[in-house]
Coordinates of C-alpha atoms and ligand atoms in Angstrom, one line a residue:
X14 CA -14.8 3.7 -13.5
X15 CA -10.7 4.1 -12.9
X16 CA -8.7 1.4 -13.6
X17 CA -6.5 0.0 -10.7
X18 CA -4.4 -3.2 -10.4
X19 CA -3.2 -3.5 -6.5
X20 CA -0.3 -4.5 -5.5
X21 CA 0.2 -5.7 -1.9
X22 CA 1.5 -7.6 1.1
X23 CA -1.3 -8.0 3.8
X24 CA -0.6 -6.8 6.3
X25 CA -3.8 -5.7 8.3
X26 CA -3.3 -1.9 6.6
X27 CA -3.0 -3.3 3.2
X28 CA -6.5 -5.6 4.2
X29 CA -8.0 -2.2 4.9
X30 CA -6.9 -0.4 1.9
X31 CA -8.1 -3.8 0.2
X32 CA -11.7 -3.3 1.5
X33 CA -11.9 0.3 0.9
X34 CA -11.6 -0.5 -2.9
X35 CA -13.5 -3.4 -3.0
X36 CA -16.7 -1.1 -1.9
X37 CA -15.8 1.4 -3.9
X38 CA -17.9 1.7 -7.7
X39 CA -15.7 4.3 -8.8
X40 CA -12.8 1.4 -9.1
X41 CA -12.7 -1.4 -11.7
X42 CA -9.9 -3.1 -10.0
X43 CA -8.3 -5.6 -12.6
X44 CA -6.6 -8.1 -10.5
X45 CA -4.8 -7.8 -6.8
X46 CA -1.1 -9.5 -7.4
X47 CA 0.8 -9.9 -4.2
X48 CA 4.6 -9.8 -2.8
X49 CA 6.6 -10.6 0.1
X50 CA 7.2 -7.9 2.2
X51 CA 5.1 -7.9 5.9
X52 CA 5.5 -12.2 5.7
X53 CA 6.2 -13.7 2.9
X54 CA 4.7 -14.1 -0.3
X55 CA 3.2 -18.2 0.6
X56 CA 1.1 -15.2 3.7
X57 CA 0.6 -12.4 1.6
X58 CA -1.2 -14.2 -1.4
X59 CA -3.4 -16.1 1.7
X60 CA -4.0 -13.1 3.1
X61 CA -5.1 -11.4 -0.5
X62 CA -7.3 -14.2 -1.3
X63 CA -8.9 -14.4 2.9
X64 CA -9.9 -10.5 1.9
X65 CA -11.5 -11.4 -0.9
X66 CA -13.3 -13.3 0.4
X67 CA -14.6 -11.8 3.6
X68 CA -15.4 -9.2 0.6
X69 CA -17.8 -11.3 -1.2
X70 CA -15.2 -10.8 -3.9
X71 CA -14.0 -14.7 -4.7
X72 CA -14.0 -14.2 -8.3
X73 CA -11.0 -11.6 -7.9
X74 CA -8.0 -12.5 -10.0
X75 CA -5.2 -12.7 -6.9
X76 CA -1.5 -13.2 -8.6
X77 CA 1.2 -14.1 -6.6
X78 CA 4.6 -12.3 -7.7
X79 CA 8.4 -11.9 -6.3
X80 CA 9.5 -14.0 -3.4
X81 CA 12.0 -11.7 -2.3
X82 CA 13.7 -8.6 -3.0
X83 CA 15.7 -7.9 -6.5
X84 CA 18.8 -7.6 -4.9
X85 CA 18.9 -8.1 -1.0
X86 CA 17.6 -10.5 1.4
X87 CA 14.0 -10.5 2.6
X88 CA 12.9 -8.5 5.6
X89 CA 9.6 -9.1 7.0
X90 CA 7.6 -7.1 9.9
X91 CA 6.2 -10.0 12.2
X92 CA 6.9 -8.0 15.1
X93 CA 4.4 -5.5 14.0
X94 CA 1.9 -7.8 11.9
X95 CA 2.1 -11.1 13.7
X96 CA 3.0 -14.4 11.9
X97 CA 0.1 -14.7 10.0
X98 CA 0.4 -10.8 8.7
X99 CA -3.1 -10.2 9.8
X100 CA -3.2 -11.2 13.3
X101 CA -6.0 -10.1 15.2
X102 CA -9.2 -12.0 13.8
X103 CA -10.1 -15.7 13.4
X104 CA -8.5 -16.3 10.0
X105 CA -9.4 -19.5 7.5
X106 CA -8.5 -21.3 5.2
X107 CA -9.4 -19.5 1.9
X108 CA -11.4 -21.6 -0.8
X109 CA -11.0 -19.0 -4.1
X110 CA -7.7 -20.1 -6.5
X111 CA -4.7 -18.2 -6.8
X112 CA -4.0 -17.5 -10.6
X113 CA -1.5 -19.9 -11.9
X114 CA 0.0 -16.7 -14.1
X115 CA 3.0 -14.7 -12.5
X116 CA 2.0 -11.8 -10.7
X117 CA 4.5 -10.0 -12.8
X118 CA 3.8 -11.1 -16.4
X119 CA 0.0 -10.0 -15.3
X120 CA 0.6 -6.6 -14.7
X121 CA 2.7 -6.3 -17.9
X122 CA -0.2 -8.0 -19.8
X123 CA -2.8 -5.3 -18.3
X124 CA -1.2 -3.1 -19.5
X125 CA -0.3 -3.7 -22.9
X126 CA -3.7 -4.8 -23.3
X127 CA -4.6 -0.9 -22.3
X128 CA -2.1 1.2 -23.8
X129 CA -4.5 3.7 -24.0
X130 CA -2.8 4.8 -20.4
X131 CA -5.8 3.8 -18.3
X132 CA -4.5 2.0 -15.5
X133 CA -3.1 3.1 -12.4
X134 CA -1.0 1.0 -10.2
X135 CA -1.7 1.0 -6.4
X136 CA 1.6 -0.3 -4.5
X137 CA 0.6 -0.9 -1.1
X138 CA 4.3 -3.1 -0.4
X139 CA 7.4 -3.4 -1.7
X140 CA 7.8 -2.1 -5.4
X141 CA 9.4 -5.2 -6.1
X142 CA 7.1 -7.0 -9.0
X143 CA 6.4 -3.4 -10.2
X144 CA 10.2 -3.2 -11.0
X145 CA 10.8 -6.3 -12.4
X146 CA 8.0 -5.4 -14.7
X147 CA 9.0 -2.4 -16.0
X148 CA 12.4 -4.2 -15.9
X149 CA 11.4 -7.3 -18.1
X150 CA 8.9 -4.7 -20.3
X151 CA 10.5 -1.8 -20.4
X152 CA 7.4 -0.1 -23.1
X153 CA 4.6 -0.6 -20.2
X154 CA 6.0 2.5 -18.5
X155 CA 4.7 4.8 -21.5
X156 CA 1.3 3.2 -20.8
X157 CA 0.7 3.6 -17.0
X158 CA -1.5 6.6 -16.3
X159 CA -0.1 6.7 -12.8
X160 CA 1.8 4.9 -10.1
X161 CA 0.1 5.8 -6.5
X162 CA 2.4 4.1 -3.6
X163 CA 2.5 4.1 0.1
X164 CA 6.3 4.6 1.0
X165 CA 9.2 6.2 1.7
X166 CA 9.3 9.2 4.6
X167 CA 11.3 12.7 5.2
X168 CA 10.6 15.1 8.3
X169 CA 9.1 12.0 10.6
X170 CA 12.3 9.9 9.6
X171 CA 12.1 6.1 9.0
X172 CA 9.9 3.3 10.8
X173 CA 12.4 0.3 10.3
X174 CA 16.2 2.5 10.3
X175 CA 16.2 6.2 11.3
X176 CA 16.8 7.0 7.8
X177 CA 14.0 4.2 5.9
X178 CA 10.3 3.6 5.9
X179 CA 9.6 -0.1 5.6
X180 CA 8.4 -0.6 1.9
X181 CA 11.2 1.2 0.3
X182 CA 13.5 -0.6 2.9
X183 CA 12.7 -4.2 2.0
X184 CA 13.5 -3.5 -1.8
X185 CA 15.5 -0.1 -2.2
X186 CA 16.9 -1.2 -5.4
X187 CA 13.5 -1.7 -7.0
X188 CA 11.9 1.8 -5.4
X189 CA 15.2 3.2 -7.2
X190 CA 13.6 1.6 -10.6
X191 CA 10.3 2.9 -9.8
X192 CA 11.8 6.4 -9.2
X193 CA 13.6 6.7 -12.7
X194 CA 11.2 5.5 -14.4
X195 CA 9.4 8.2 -16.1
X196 CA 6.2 7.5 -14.8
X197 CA 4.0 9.8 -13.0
X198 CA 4.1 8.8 -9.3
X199 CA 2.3 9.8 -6.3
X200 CA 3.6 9.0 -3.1
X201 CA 1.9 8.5 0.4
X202 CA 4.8 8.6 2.7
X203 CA 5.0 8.2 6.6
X204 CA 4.7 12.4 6.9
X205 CA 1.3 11.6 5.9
X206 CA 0.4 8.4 7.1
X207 CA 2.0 9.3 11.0
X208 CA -1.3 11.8 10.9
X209 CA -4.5 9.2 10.1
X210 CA -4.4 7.2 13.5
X211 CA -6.8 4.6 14.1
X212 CA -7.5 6.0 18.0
X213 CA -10.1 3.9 20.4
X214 CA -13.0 5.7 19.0
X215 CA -12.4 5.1 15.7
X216 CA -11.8 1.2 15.9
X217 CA -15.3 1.2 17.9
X218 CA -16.8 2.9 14.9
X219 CA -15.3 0.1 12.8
X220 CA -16.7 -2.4 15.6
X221 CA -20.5 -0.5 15.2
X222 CA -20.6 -1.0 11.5
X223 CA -23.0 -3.5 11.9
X224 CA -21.1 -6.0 9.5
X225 CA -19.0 -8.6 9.1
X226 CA -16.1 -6.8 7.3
X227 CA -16.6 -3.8 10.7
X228 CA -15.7 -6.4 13.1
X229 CA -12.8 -8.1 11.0
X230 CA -11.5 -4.2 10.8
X231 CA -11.7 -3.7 14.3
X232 CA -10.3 -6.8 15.7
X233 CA -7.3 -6.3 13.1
X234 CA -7.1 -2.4 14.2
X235 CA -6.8 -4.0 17.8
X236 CA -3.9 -6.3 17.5
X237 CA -2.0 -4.1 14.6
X238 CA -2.3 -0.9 16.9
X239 CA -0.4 -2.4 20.1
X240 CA 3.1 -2.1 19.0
X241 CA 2.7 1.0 17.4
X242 CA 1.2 2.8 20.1
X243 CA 3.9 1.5 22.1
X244 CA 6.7 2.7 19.7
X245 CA 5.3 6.1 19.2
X246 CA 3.8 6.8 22.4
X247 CA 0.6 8.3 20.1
X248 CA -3.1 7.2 20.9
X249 CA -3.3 4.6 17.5
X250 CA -1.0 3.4 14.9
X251 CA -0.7 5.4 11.5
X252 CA -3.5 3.8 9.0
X253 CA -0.7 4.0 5.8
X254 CA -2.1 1.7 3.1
X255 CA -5.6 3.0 2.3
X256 CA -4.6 6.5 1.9
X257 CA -3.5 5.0 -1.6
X258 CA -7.5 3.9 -2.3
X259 CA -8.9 7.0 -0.3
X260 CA -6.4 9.6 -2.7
X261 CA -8.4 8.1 -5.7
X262 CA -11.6 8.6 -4.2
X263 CA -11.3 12.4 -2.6
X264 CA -7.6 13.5 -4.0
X265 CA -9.2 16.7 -2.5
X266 CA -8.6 15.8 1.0
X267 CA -4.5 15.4 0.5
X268 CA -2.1 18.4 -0.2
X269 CA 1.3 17.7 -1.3
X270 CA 4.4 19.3 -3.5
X271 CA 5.8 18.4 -6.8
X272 CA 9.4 17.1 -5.5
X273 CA 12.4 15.3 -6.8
X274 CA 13.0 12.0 -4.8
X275 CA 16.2 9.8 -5.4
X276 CA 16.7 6.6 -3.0
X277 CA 19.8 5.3 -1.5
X278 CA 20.7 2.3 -2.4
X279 CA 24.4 2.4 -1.8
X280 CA 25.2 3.7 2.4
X281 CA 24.7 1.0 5.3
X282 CA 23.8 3.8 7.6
X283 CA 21.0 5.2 5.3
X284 CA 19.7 2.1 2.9
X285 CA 16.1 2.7 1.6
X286 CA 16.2 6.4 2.6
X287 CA 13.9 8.5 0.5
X288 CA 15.9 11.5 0.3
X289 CA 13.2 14.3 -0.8
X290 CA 14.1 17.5 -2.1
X291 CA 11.1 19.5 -0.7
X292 CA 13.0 22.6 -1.0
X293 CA 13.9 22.2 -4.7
X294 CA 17.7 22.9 -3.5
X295 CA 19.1 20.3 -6.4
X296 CA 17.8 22.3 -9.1
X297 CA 16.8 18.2 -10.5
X298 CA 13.4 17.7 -12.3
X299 CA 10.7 16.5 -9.7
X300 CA 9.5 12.9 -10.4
X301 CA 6.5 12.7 -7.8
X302 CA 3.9 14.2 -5.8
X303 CA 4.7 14.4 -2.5
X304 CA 1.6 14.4 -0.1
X305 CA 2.2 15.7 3.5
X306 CA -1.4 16.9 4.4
X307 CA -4.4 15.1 4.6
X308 CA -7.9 16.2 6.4
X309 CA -7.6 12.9 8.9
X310 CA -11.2 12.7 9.7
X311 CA -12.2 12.9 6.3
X312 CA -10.2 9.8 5.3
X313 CA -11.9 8.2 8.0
X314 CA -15.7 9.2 7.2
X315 CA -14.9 7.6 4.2
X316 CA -13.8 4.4 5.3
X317 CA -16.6 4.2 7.8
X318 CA -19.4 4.9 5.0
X319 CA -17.7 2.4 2.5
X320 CA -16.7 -0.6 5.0
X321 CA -20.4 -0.1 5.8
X322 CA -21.8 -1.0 2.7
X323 CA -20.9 -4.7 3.1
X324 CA -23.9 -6.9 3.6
X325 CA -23.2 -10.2 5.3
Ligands
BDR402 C1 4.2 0.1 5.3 O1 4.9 -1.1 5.8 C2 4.0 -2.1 6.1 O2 4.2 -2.6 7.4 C3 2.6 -1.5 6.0 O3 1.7 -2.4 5.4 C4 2.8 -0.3 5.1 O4 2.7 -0.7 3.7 C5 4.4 1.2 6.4 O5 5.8 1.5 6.5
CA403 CA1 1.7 -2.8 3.1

């Protein structure tokens, strides 16, 4: 079993991406700690522990962590996540505790308490608490097996400016710490993510599971997809966030480069840009693997067969 702490801001992507590893025996997942990115932090912790639960999964550490960026204001994304952050189904009030510890100080303590480098750090959000750790406990980056996030863009541009995908955008100064840190990163940017769309027939499947956890999908698919489809003029809205889980599970179906990416923290025009050197013109070292391919429907079979495993 692989060691993963998740780090997230549902967001109904993140809530997918949530499920996937939930159902998934391969993963021991340590402890989900939370940030404000999508809505803030008082949401995203909700929406952590609400997935939890609809999992079955109430005795999951959930951590809440930063309440806004390190050094900028907050940006959220109502307009595409609604004000809850996972509009769409009938949401409660969850019942499971939020861990009193800082999401922060738990991610440092996971890993000093396994420096033998086996845990990998899924960043579905921001990279805000994943910098201040490293920032606060600067020897945890020698003990990280690997850091697999969903951000950052190049040939489709950005979703939130021209130049920056949302996740980098909210906290550019924190991806920037991430970046030069050392530590092996993979990275699951929009050139991947614009190419797993959740079309009509592929929410229905989510709808046929049979299951409790189908139907929550699907309704969430429904409401997420609208402004998306809109934007892009495409037949469903990029599925980004469990293309972290799913590269754990079947790395096999995802082809990428080893590339040197620096972010912009300085410009107004291009904040938060990932500026990717996928034709090694800078002659610097590469600091991440780059996916741009991924075999869609194979990322999809595998939600559908692990959503499907929920019993009510
Ligand atoms: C990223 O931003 C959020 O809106 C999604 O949850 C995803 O993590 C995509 O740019
Ligand atoms: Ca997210």
């Amino acid at each position: 079993m692989r060691k993963i702490v998740i780090d997230t801001d549902p967001g109904q992507d993140d809530a997918v991406a949530l499920l996937l590893a939930l159902a998934s025996p391969e993963l021991d997942v340590l402890g989900i700690t939370t940030v404000a990115g999508n809505v803030p932090l008082a949401l995203t912790q909700r929406n952590a522990r609400i997935v939890c639960e609809l999992a079955g999964r109430s005795d999951m550490p959930v951590f809440a962590g930063a309440t806004h960026p390190m050094v900028r204001p907050l940006v959220t994304a109502e307009y595409v996540h609604g004000k809850t952050g996972l509009n769409g189904p009938e949401l409660w009030d969850p019942t499971m505790p939020l861990r009193k510890e800082h999401a922060v100080d738990f991610i440092i303590k996971t890993l000093r308490l396994n420096r033998d480098g086996a845990v990998t750090l899924c960043v579905l959000g921001p990279l805000t608490n994943i910098a201040l750790a490293l920032i606060k406990a600067p020897d945890i980056a020698a003990h990280i097996r690997e850091i697999v996030l969903m951000g950052g863009g190049c040939f489709e541009g950005g979703n939130t400016t021209p130049a920056a995908e949302f996740n980098i955008y909210v906290d550019p100064h924190a991806a920037k710490v991430v970046f030069q840190s050392g530590v092996p990163l993979v990275v699951m940017p929009l050139d991947l993510t614009h190419k797993a769309l959740t079309t009509r027939e592929r929410v229905a499947r989510f709808a046929g599971l049979g299951n409790k956890v189908g139907t929550f999908t699907a309704e969430m698919l429904d409401f997420f997809e609208r402004f998306d489809k809109e934007k892009y003029g495409s037949e469903g809205a990029p599925l980004h966030d469990p293309n972290v889980i799913a590269y754990l599970l079947k790395p096999e179906i995802y082809r990428g480069r080893e590339v040197n990416i620096e972010i912009e923290t300085e410009s107004d025009l291009c904040l938060g840009m990932t500026v990717v050197d996928w034709w090694r013109v800078t002659g610097r070292k590469a600091n991440a693997l780059y996916m741009r391919g991924i075999d869609d429907n194979a990322f999809f079979e595998l939600l559908f067969e692990r959503l499907a495993r929920y019993s009510d």
